[in-house]
């Protein structure tokens, strides 16, 4: 065996490399060391600053401004990564790339944060007053508001920080005032009293995006009504029920109405019914009386919007507190009566008529909290005999996302934007292609918000219309509305004067407002009083101006002229309407053009099970926790410091115990100081890899760690190649020189250059389509599979030889050899350099670290940030070579599979043979022989025609590469078959036990509906993975058994076996479809002994079956093989193991043997005649009359079968899943008739279909008990006899398992189906088909 070549001596390290181990870059990839200081270097160099006067083409995006209150979460990390990818790519591609940073003042969120801070000091904002409170907010903003920006820097975001803006700074405030005034003057902004989303806790209107919709469904596990914690209440409030009460009708009678909001009945002004509802036609035009307001008459109106099926079909109308009721009120000219104060108490209905309060029934409710009033109203109506009860009712509950308060629709005078024409223009911009939405499926969402009428024309079911936008908020923090209420001094005002739009002067400042007021009121300024509106604007109003206000609008600045409109906007799809559409609308109106050409929508980040992240759920992941790693104890400590409600804290702690038992990204070896954390690059790459076009990203933090390993792979490749850079005498060749030399280089060099071009096209194509996942995949494949796994391994022998040659005395031969090796080294460095450039937009820190350490070429930039992005060269692509290389890799994988299967150590060299009847395959092997030897660590490799093997095949492990080609590895003298077999059987036993334990978890009641999809997916991955392992073990065992037998015999080599032939894989589909449903048991009187348990699939002996199947497969392919005992239990293959532990089984077995011995020794024991178990079977031929799909189970069918009994039998079967329905219709079938009648998924079944004629279906999908085929001409009702000596038996029957894709003849002389150790069916038989088991109890 050839000695392993010596590793080369590492060149003398540079001063920066002194003291490092393992290579010029150090021993390990440590993200913290690699990332340290890089961002600060880029900032100092000014790489992120864009010049408006640059001649380069411009590429601009603006950041979706994060809340100034915010801290970095994974959603921020995602957009920061995706936008940075775009900007870095464009910057490297020759564009003047600008990414504008900014933060949002976040009106509600910021005010809530500061109010909570003050509350801890015992102070409220009202005690401070507006000006003092705003000083506190600005102070907080200066102290804490820059945190999010620092975290974005940590993520590597290449923002132009010289252009940082804040939506409440002076320039942006001027832009907001200008926009408001212009839009008001164009009559796009107006003031009106309308229904708004009101938060009683915040005492403010809120936007639609700040409303969370909770869908209350009546679930048996969470029945309705359901309790909710509402701010301001010390008891839960129940929602999810409908209540009925009656209104007395004038002239006699009563009308029963239904409501889900009883507390609003104090504001009822009518009762509505559907005009076509025959029950109420006689009441049209009549009046009812309000029980708590005797003078209030409620007209009974007919309106088509009423749902006749809702409740009683008669609904109370409260125009002041429901949008639908408000619209009905408008149509029928109904008054609107407000019921609630701003903080959610019942209003004083008698404030203007206090003398009526004492006698009014409604006075008892004044001042109550709204949900306390609900309870009081229920009691009061009951006392009056008007209450008719309540029942669960599914509904949607609207909650304030900020305060968790229940949203109350309220009539308020507010400022609105007329949306109709602006929305239509924005919809048309997408329709005409001015704005492109990526992915395009979100176009319909755009139209649904902005132009729903267009979708109705296209036949889609779309509800609603474009509603005007309420832009005023009852807050102090924000852009104060530039509108001034004007009055003459001393002028008396009506109560609702603030709702009069003529009383308002809209102006950029107070001086302009005074000029408007003097002109409108016709009096001098000295007689006028101006009061600026206390309200502030919706945050989305200022955000809507962001794409042009960031450049200084309304001033015509150099930045505005150079960088607007922007190239693209990248954001989450959840704010497509709330922000993106408003930017388009306001830009079209104020700038006359769209603000960006593309809208790139990313997915939303959820936890690994698909749940929305929230603090109370304990599943919020701070990106820093992923980057740096965090232990479970640290995570829990952080949760305890978050001041959560005790119940929320308990839920959060339980969640992290379950999801992260070891912590987040702690690595496999927490003792290794470089192990914890993914690093910034690892997280960025993971986010890019996850970012396929989808609505949600289910992020598994532990999976992110795998991408840290990918970064480590790149680091290792660079570290390896840098070891071989000669300290002198080496010049890296330019790309042009490499291209010229490439035809003379080896096939692996030409292949890697071809793959580099393909990767370049794929990466650029992904970036252009905003498909970051495909770009990440291309980069991953280039580095992991192609450069590291294949090319690096193929060049190792060359580099070692280069080191050896370099140590020889100078000679022409030495110089020529060195020149050849230096070309290979230069090519590797070129591919590494280009790969780093491709990867830089995604993983900027590691690529910069390595780029600066590679030997440079003349003209190279000092940083990869501004290096040229690669461009594919079609002249270097070679599809034919790539195809030949792939075939060579198939050979390589086969050779390495044999190494792995036989357990060879990494440094053990082996002799390999490739035998083929295809001349092209032989030529392929010879062309890549050098690479194949290097990557398979072969001592020798012989490629030969079929039949020309230089050693006996019986001494070799073998594997099929394709139909014409096989691989062999010479085992004789290389391994000890007995030792290897002992290890393999032990491993197989462990795998079988583990696999059986996972299988049992899947065979449980309602597994497919009750077990979360993520858990089912994990179980399936475990099962599939273990089955693959089992197949590989069986393959190895076959090889070693043949080698062992060959050593003791001169018998010819038995047939070959491939992993694909092994029957264990046939288990997969069957195990997933064998779903058991327990039948419903009839109620029985007390004291009745329980019936015997029904056998279930869960009782099945998985371990025994897996072991038996393995033994049979080995025996089928290794003639002379004797089945071995099970390693762990000493059982013969095929013996049952069941679910009991090994000790329990041994004890039970010993006890049974003792009992049997005692019984045999007893003189009273009389021998009993054994009953033929087959005599229990009532098997008859039937004819299928009809086949229909089961209403609740896709895999089952309900069949009506003629058994010659008159009325047909109904049977539930899975047979129609594998036998086409048209073939089954009218077919002859065997029916087991004496099963107990049972319900299968709610459908009565009386019997079981066992087989059909003809039956040539795929047994993998079958989950029914199949037996023999009946005679095709047998009449319905013909009785079939089985087993024993019955002369009429057409065939004898075996119960067993179908082991292969095709039915197989069983040679086992005895086959038994047992239930808990008791034989159900048994008996001798001859050769028959072996069938699939579903255990059943015979009646």
mmCIF file of C-alpha atoms in Angstrom, residues 87-313:
data_model
loop_
_atom_site.group_PDB
_atom_site.id
_atom_site.type_symbol
_atom_site.label_atom_id
_atom_site.label_comp_id
_atom_site.label_asym_id
_atom_site.label_seq_id
_atom_site.Cartn_x
_atom_site.Cartn_y
_atom_site.Cartn_z
ATOM 1 C CA UNK A 87 -27.713 47.608 -2.416
ATOM 2 C CA UNK A 88 -24.381 45.798 -2.113
ATOM 3 C CA UNK A 89 -25.034 43.914 -5.365
ATOM 4 C CA UNK A 90 -25.875 47.115 -7.246
ATOM 5 C CA UNK A 91 -22.920 48.975 -5.713
ATOM 6 C CA UNK A 92 -20.575 46.212 -6.928
ATOM 7 C CA UNK A 93 -22.317 46.218 -10.325
ATOM 8 C CA UNK A 94 -21.344 49.819 -11.111
ATOM 9 C CA UNK A 95 -24.314 51.778 -9.748
ATOM 10 C CA UNK A 96 -24.268 54.817 -7.497
ATOM 11 C CA UNK A 97 -26.184 52.938 -4.835
ATOM 12 C CA UNK A 98 -27.972 54.795 -2.071
ATOM 13 C CA UNK A 99 -29.840 53.248 0.819
ATOM 14 C CA UNK A 100 -31.485 55.991 2.894
ATOM 15 C CA UNK A 101 -31.840 55.349 6.637
ATOM 16 C CA UNK A 102 -34.558 56.742 8.849
ATOM 17 C CA UNK A 103 -36.643 56.105 11.927
ATOM 18 C CA UNK A 104 -40.341 56.628 12.494
ATOM 19 C CA UNK A 105 -41.676 58.640 15.435
ATOM 20 C CA UNK A 106 -44.345 55.916 15.915
ATOM 21 C CA UNK A 107 -47.023 58.053 17.529
ATOM 22 C CA UNK A 108 -48.978 55.558 19.590
ATOM 23 C CA UNK A 109 -46.109 53.187 20.367
ATOM 24 C CA UNK A 110 -43.765 55.924 21.575
ATOM 25 C CA UNK A 111 -46.400 57.708 23.624
ATOM 26 C CA UNK A 112 -47.392 54.439 25.309
ATOM 27 C CA UNK A 113 -43.756 53.650 26.167
ATOM 28 C CA UNK A 114 -43.153 57.051 27.761
ATOM 29 C CA UNK A 115 -46.517 57.035 29.558
ATOM 30 C CA UNK A 116 -45.624 53.656 31.101
ATOM 31 C CA UNK A 117 -42.239 55.043 32.135
ATOM 32 C CA UNK A 118 -43.926 58.002 33.838
ATOM 33 C CA UNK A 119 -46.563 55.767 35.425
ATOM 34 C CA UNK A 120 -43.790 53.867 37.230
ATOM 35 C CA UNK A 121 -42.903 57.240 38.773
ATOM 36 C CA UNK A 122 -46.549 57.882 39.674
ATOM 37 C CA UNK A 123 -47.042 60.596 37.030
ATOM 38 C CA UNK A 124 -49.573 60.829 34.183
ATOM 39 C CA UNK A 125 -49.226 62.891 31.018
ATOM 40 C CA UNK A 126 -52.271 64.932 31.973
ATOM 41 C CA UNK A 127 -50.563 65.952 35.221
ATOM 42 C CA UNK A 128 -47.527 67.102 33.254
ATOM 43 C CA UNK A 129 -49.393 68.886 30.492
ATOM 44 C CA UNK A 130 -48.725 68.716 26.778
ATOM 45 C CA UNK A 131 -45.521 70.739 26.503
ATOM 46 C CA UNK A 132 -43.826 69.108 29.506
ATOM 47 C CA UNK A 133 -44.871 65.655 28.337
ATOM 48 C CA UNK A 134 -43.442 66.257 24.864
ATOM 49 C CA UNK A 135 -40.146 67.329 26.448
ATOM 50 C CA UNK A 136 -40.093 63.964 28.274
ATOM 51 C CA UNK A 137 -40.694 62.118 24.980
ATOM 52 C CA UNK A 138 -37.913 63.995 23.180
ATOM 53 C CA UNK A 139 -35.614 63.306 26.104
ATOM 54 C CA UNK A 140 -36.435 59.594 25.916
ATOM 55 C CA UNK A 141 -35.913 59.647 22.136
ATOM 56 C CA UNK A 142 -32.451 61.174 22.473
ATOM 57 C CA UNK A 143 -31.473 58.617 25.139
ATOM 58 C CA UNK A 144 -32.928 55.451 23.588
ATOM 59 C CA UNK A 145 -33.982 56.237 20.049
ATOM 60 C CA UNK A 146 -30.645 55.447 18.396
ATOM 61 C CA UNK A 147 -30.612 51.845 19.623
ATOM 62 C CA UNK A 148 -32.317 50.449 16.510
ATOM 63 C CA UNK A 149 -29.793 52.243 14.255
ATOM 64 C CA UNK A 150 -26.858 50.736 16.134
ATOM 65 C CA UNK A 151 -28.423 47.308 15.784
ATOM 66 C CA UNK A 152 -28.850 47.797 12.033
ATOM 67 C CA UNK A 153 -25.144 48.625 11.864
ATOM 68 C CA UNK A 154 -24.466 45.402 13.753
ATOM 69 C CA UNK A 155 -26.320 43.507 10.986
ATOM 70 C CA UNK A 156 -23.973 45.031 8.385
ATOM 71 C CA UNK A 157 -26.601 47.252 6.741
ATOM 72 C CA UNK A 158 -24.748 49.492 4.259
ATOM 73 C CA UNK A 159 -26.960 52.533 4.835
ATOM 74 C CA UNK A 160 -25.767 56.060 4.062
ATOM 75 C CA UNK A 161 -25.826 57.270 7.668
ATOM 76 C CA UNK A 162 -24.967 60.818 6.582
ATOM 77 C CA UNK A 163 -28.559 61.010 5.324
ATOM 78 C CA UNK A 164 -30.277 59.657 8.462
ATOM 79 C CA UNK A 165 -33.736 61.205 8.910
ATOM 80 C CA UNK A 166 -36.421 61.138 11.596
ATOM 81 C CA UNK A 167 -40.056 61.494 10.576
ATOM 82 C CA UNK A 168 -40.609 64.182 13.234
ATOM 83 C CA UNK A 169 -37.529 66.262 12.454
ATOM 84 C CA UNK A 170 -37.852 69.809 11.144
ATOM 85 C CA UNK A 171 -37.566 69.011 7.432
ATOM 86 C CA UNK A 172 -40.052 66.132 7.568
ATOM 87 C CA UNK A 173 -42.450 68.224 9.696
ATOM 88 C CA UNK A 174 -42.368 70.971 7.062
ATOM 89 C CA UNK A 175 -43.120 68.368 4.385
ATOM 90 C CA UNK A 176 -46.088 67.032 6.362
ATOM 91 C CA UNK A 177 -47.597 70.491 6.794
ATOM 92 C CA UNK A 178 -47.088 71.250 3.109
ATOM 93 C CA UNK A 179 -48.745 68.013 2.038
ATOM 94 C CA UNK A 180 -51.714 68.539 4.366
ATOM 95 C CA UNK A 181 -52.316 72.091 3.137
ATOM 96 C CA UNK A 182 -52.036 71.193 -0.545
ATOM 97 C CA UNK A 183 -54.369 68.218 -0.218
ATOM 98 C CA UNK A 184 -56.866 70.269 1.821
ATOM 99 C CA UNK A 185 -56.853 73.018 -0.792
ATOM 100 C CA UNK A 186 -57.579 70.392 -3.451
ATOM 101 C CA UNK A 187 -60.497 69.184 -1.285
ATOM 102 C CA UNK A 188 -58.825 65.802 -0.747
ATOM 103 C CA UNK A 189 -58.708 66.369 3.016
ATOM 104 C CA UNK A 190 -61.915 67.254 4.835
ATOM 105 C CA UNK A 191 -63.387 67.220 8.339
ATOM 106 C CA UNK A 192 -66.474 65.159 9.217
ATOM 107 C CA UNK A 193 -68.116 63.290 12.042
ATOM 108 C CA UNK A 194 -67.913 59.567 11.260
ATOM 109 C CA UNK A 195 -67.351 56.154 12.764
ATOM 110 C CA UNK A 196 -63.742 55.369 13.641
ATOM 111 C CA UNK A 197 -61.842 52.566 15.407
ATOM 112 C CA UNK A 198 -61.704 53.836 18.972
ATOM 113 C CA UNK A 199 -59.473 52.528 21.735
ATOM 114 C CA UNK A 200 -60.974 53.396 25.102
ATOM 115 C CA UNK A 201 -57.689 52.528 26.810
ATOM 116 C CA UNK A 202 -55.708 54.951 24.595
ATOM 117 C CA UNK A 203 -58.667 57.337 24.196
ATOM 118 C CA UNK A 204 -57.765 57.707 20.543
ATOM 119 C CA UNK A 205 -58.794 56.644 17.116
ATOM 120 C CA UNK A 206 -56.414 54.048 15.664
ATOM 121 C CA UNK A 207 -55.662 52.878 12.140
ATOM 122 C CA UNK A 208 -56.848 49.619 10.634
ATOM 123 C CA UNK A 209 -53.342 48.139 10.798
ATOM 124 C CA UNK A 210 -53.379 48.610 14.578
ATOM 125 C CA UNK A 211 -56.472 46.416 14.840
ATOM 126 C CA UNK A 212 -55.936 42.692 15.461
ATOM 127 C CA UNK A 213 -58.833 40.508 14.365
ATOM 128 C CA UNK A 214 -59.477 37.544 16.655
ATOM 129 C CA UNK A 215 -61.579 34.862 15.007
ATOM 130 C CA UNK A 216 -63.598 33.142 17.727
ATOM 131 C CA UNK A 217 -64.492 29.617 16.665
ATOM 132 C CA UNK A 218 -66.491 27.201 18.791
ATOM 133 C CA UNK A 219 -63.903 24.520 19.505
ATOM 134 C CA UNK A 220 -64.767 21.634 21.872
ATOM 135 C CA UNK A 221 -61.444 22.202 23.597
ATOM 136 C CA UNK A 222 -62.026 25.985 23.782
ATOM 137 C CA UNK A 223 -65.801 26.407 23.902
ATOM 138 C CA UNK A 224 -67.574 29.713 23.457
ATOM 139 C CA UNK A 225 -68.094 32.112 25.103
ATOM 140 C CA UNK A 226 -64.436 32.691 25.859
ATOM 141 C CA UNK A 227 -62.886 34.929 28.549
ATOM 142 C CA UNK A 228 -60.689 37.911 27.656
ATOM 143 C CA UNK A 229 -58.708 40.260 29.840
ATOM 144 C CA UNK A 230 -59.764 43.812 28.992
ATOM 145 C CA UNK A 231 -57.765 46.837 30.257
ATOM 146 C CA UNK A 232 -59.519 48.495 33.179
ATOM 147 C CA UNK A 233 -61.400 45.380 34.326
ATOM 148 C CA UNK A 234 -60.457 43.201 37.293
ATOM 149 C CA UNK A 235 -62.515 40.293 35.976
ATOM 150 C CA UNK A 236 -62.586 38.491 32.614
ATOM 151 C CA UNK A 237 -65.071 39.631 29.980
ATOM 152 C CA UNK A 238 -66.711 36.917 27.874
ATOM 153 C CA UNK A 239 -67.118 37.102 24.106
ATOM 154 C CA UNK A 240 -68.477 34.674 21.542
ATOM 155 C CA UNK A 241 -72.185 34.561 22.336
ATOM 156 C CA UNK A 242 -75.388 35.957 20.894
ATOM 157 C CA UNK A 243 -78.211 37.262 23.097
ATOM 158 C CA UNK A 244 -81.916 37.618 22.393
ATOM 159 C CA UNK A 245 -84.355 40.046 23.950
ATOM 160 C CA UNK A 246 -87.672 41.535 22.871
ATOM 161 C CA UNK A 247 -88.874 45.039 22.168
ATOM 162 C CA UNK A 248 -92.580 45.753 22.885
ATOM 163 C CA UNK A 249 -94.440 46.800 19.718
ATOM 164 C CA UNK A 250 -96.846 49.712 19.805
ATOM 165 C CA UNK A 251 -100.393 48.398 19.578
ATOM 166 C CA UNK A 252 -99.453 45.029 21.069
ATOM 167 C CA UNK A 253 -97.038 42.220 20.508
ATOM 168 C CA UNK A 254 -93.267 42.029 20.706
ATOM 169 C CA UNK A 255 -90.311 41.673 18.374
ATOM 170 C CA UNK A 256 -87.391 39.457 19.318
ATOM 171 C CA UNK A 257 -83.968 40.748 18.278
ATOM 172 C CA UNK A 258 -80.474 39.252 18.398
ATOM 173 C CA UNK A 259 -77.211 40.977 19.289
ATOM 174 C CA UNK A 260 -73.618 40.195 20.229
ATOM 175 C CA UNK A 261 -73.194 43.614 21.909
ATOM 176 C CA UNK A 262 -76.025 44.043 24.389
ATOM 177 C CA UNK A 263 -74.456 47.141 25.960
ATOM 178 C CA UNK A 264 -75.085 49.173 22.782
ATOM 179 C CA UNK A 265 -78.880 48.692 22.999
ATOM 180 C CA UNK A 266 -79.015 51.977 24.952
ATOM 181 C CA UNK A 267 -78.205 53.691 21.645
ATOM 182 C CA UNK A 268 -80.699 51.737 19.504
ATOM 183 C CA UNK A 269 -82.767 53.946 17.201
ATOM 184 C CA UNK A 270 -84.471 51.302 15.007
ATOM 185 C CA UNK A 271 -85.056 47.619 14.328
ATOM 186 C CA UNK A 272 -84.255 46.245 10.868
ATOM 187 C CA UNK A 273 -85.583 43.176 9.033
ATOM 188 C CA UNK A 274 -85.056 41.883 5.521
ATOM 189 C CA UNK A 275 -87.775 43.088 3.099
ATOM 190 C CA UNK A 276 -88.313 39.506 1.855
ATOM 191 C CA UNK A 277 -88.614 37.962 5.317
ATOM 192 C CA UNK A 278 -92.234 36.762 5.444
ATOM 193 C CA UNK A 279 -92.116 36.561 9.246
ATOM 194 C CA UNK A 280 -91.972 40.323 9.624
ATOM 195 C CA UNK A 281 -93.753 41.798 6.591
ATOM 196 C CA UNK A 282 -96.739 42.749 8.728
ATOM 197 C CA UNK A 283 -94.455 44.826 10.969
ATOM 198 C CA UNK A 284 -92.971 47.058 8.254
ATOM 199 C CA UNK A 285 -93.518 50.698 9.197
ATOM 200 C CA UNK A 286 -94.576 49.993 12.762
ATOM 201 C CA UNK A 287 -92.785 51.156 15.911
ATOM 202 C CA UNK A 288 -91.367 49.523 19.005
ATOM 203 C CA UNK A 289 -90.757 51.162 22.380
ATOM 204 C CA UNK A 290 -87.384 51.291 24.126
ATOM 205 C CA UNK A 291 -87.755 49.783 27.636
ATOM 206 C CA UNK A 292 -85.270 52.208 29.216
ATOM 207 C CA UNK A 293 -86.235 55.351 27.252
ATOM 208 C CA UNK A 294 -90.049 55.413 27.296
ATOM 209 C CA UNK A 295 -90.221 58.379 24.896
ATOM 210 C CA UNK A 296 -87.958 56.754 22.282
ATOM 211 C CA UNK A 297 -89.860 55.147 19.403
ATOM 212 C CA UNK A 298 -87.941 52.627 17.282
ATOM 213 C CA UNK A 299 -89.151 52.353 13.679
ATOM 214 C CA UNK A 300 -89.153 48.839 12.166
ATOM 215 C CA UNK A 301 -87.384 49.297 8.805
ATOM 216 C CA UNK A 302 -86.847 46.900 5.924
ATOM 217 C CA UNK A 303 -83.288 46.758 4.581
ATOM 218 C CA UNK A 304 -81.747 44.183 2.229
ATOM 219 C CA UNK A 305 -78.451 44.146 4.110
ATOM 220 C CA UNK A 306 -80.052 42.233 7.010
ATOM 221 C CA UNK A 307 -79.171 38.525 7.070
ATOM 222 C CA UNK A 308 -82.371 36.531 7.591
ATOM 223 C CA UNK A 309 -80.355 33.671 9.069
ATOM 224 C CA UNK A 310 -78.610 35.772 11.704
ATOM 225 C CA UNK A 311 -80.245 35.121 15.063
ATOM 226 C CA UNK A 312 -83.963 35.815 14.815
ATOM 227 C CA UNK A 313 -83.631 37.705 11.542
#
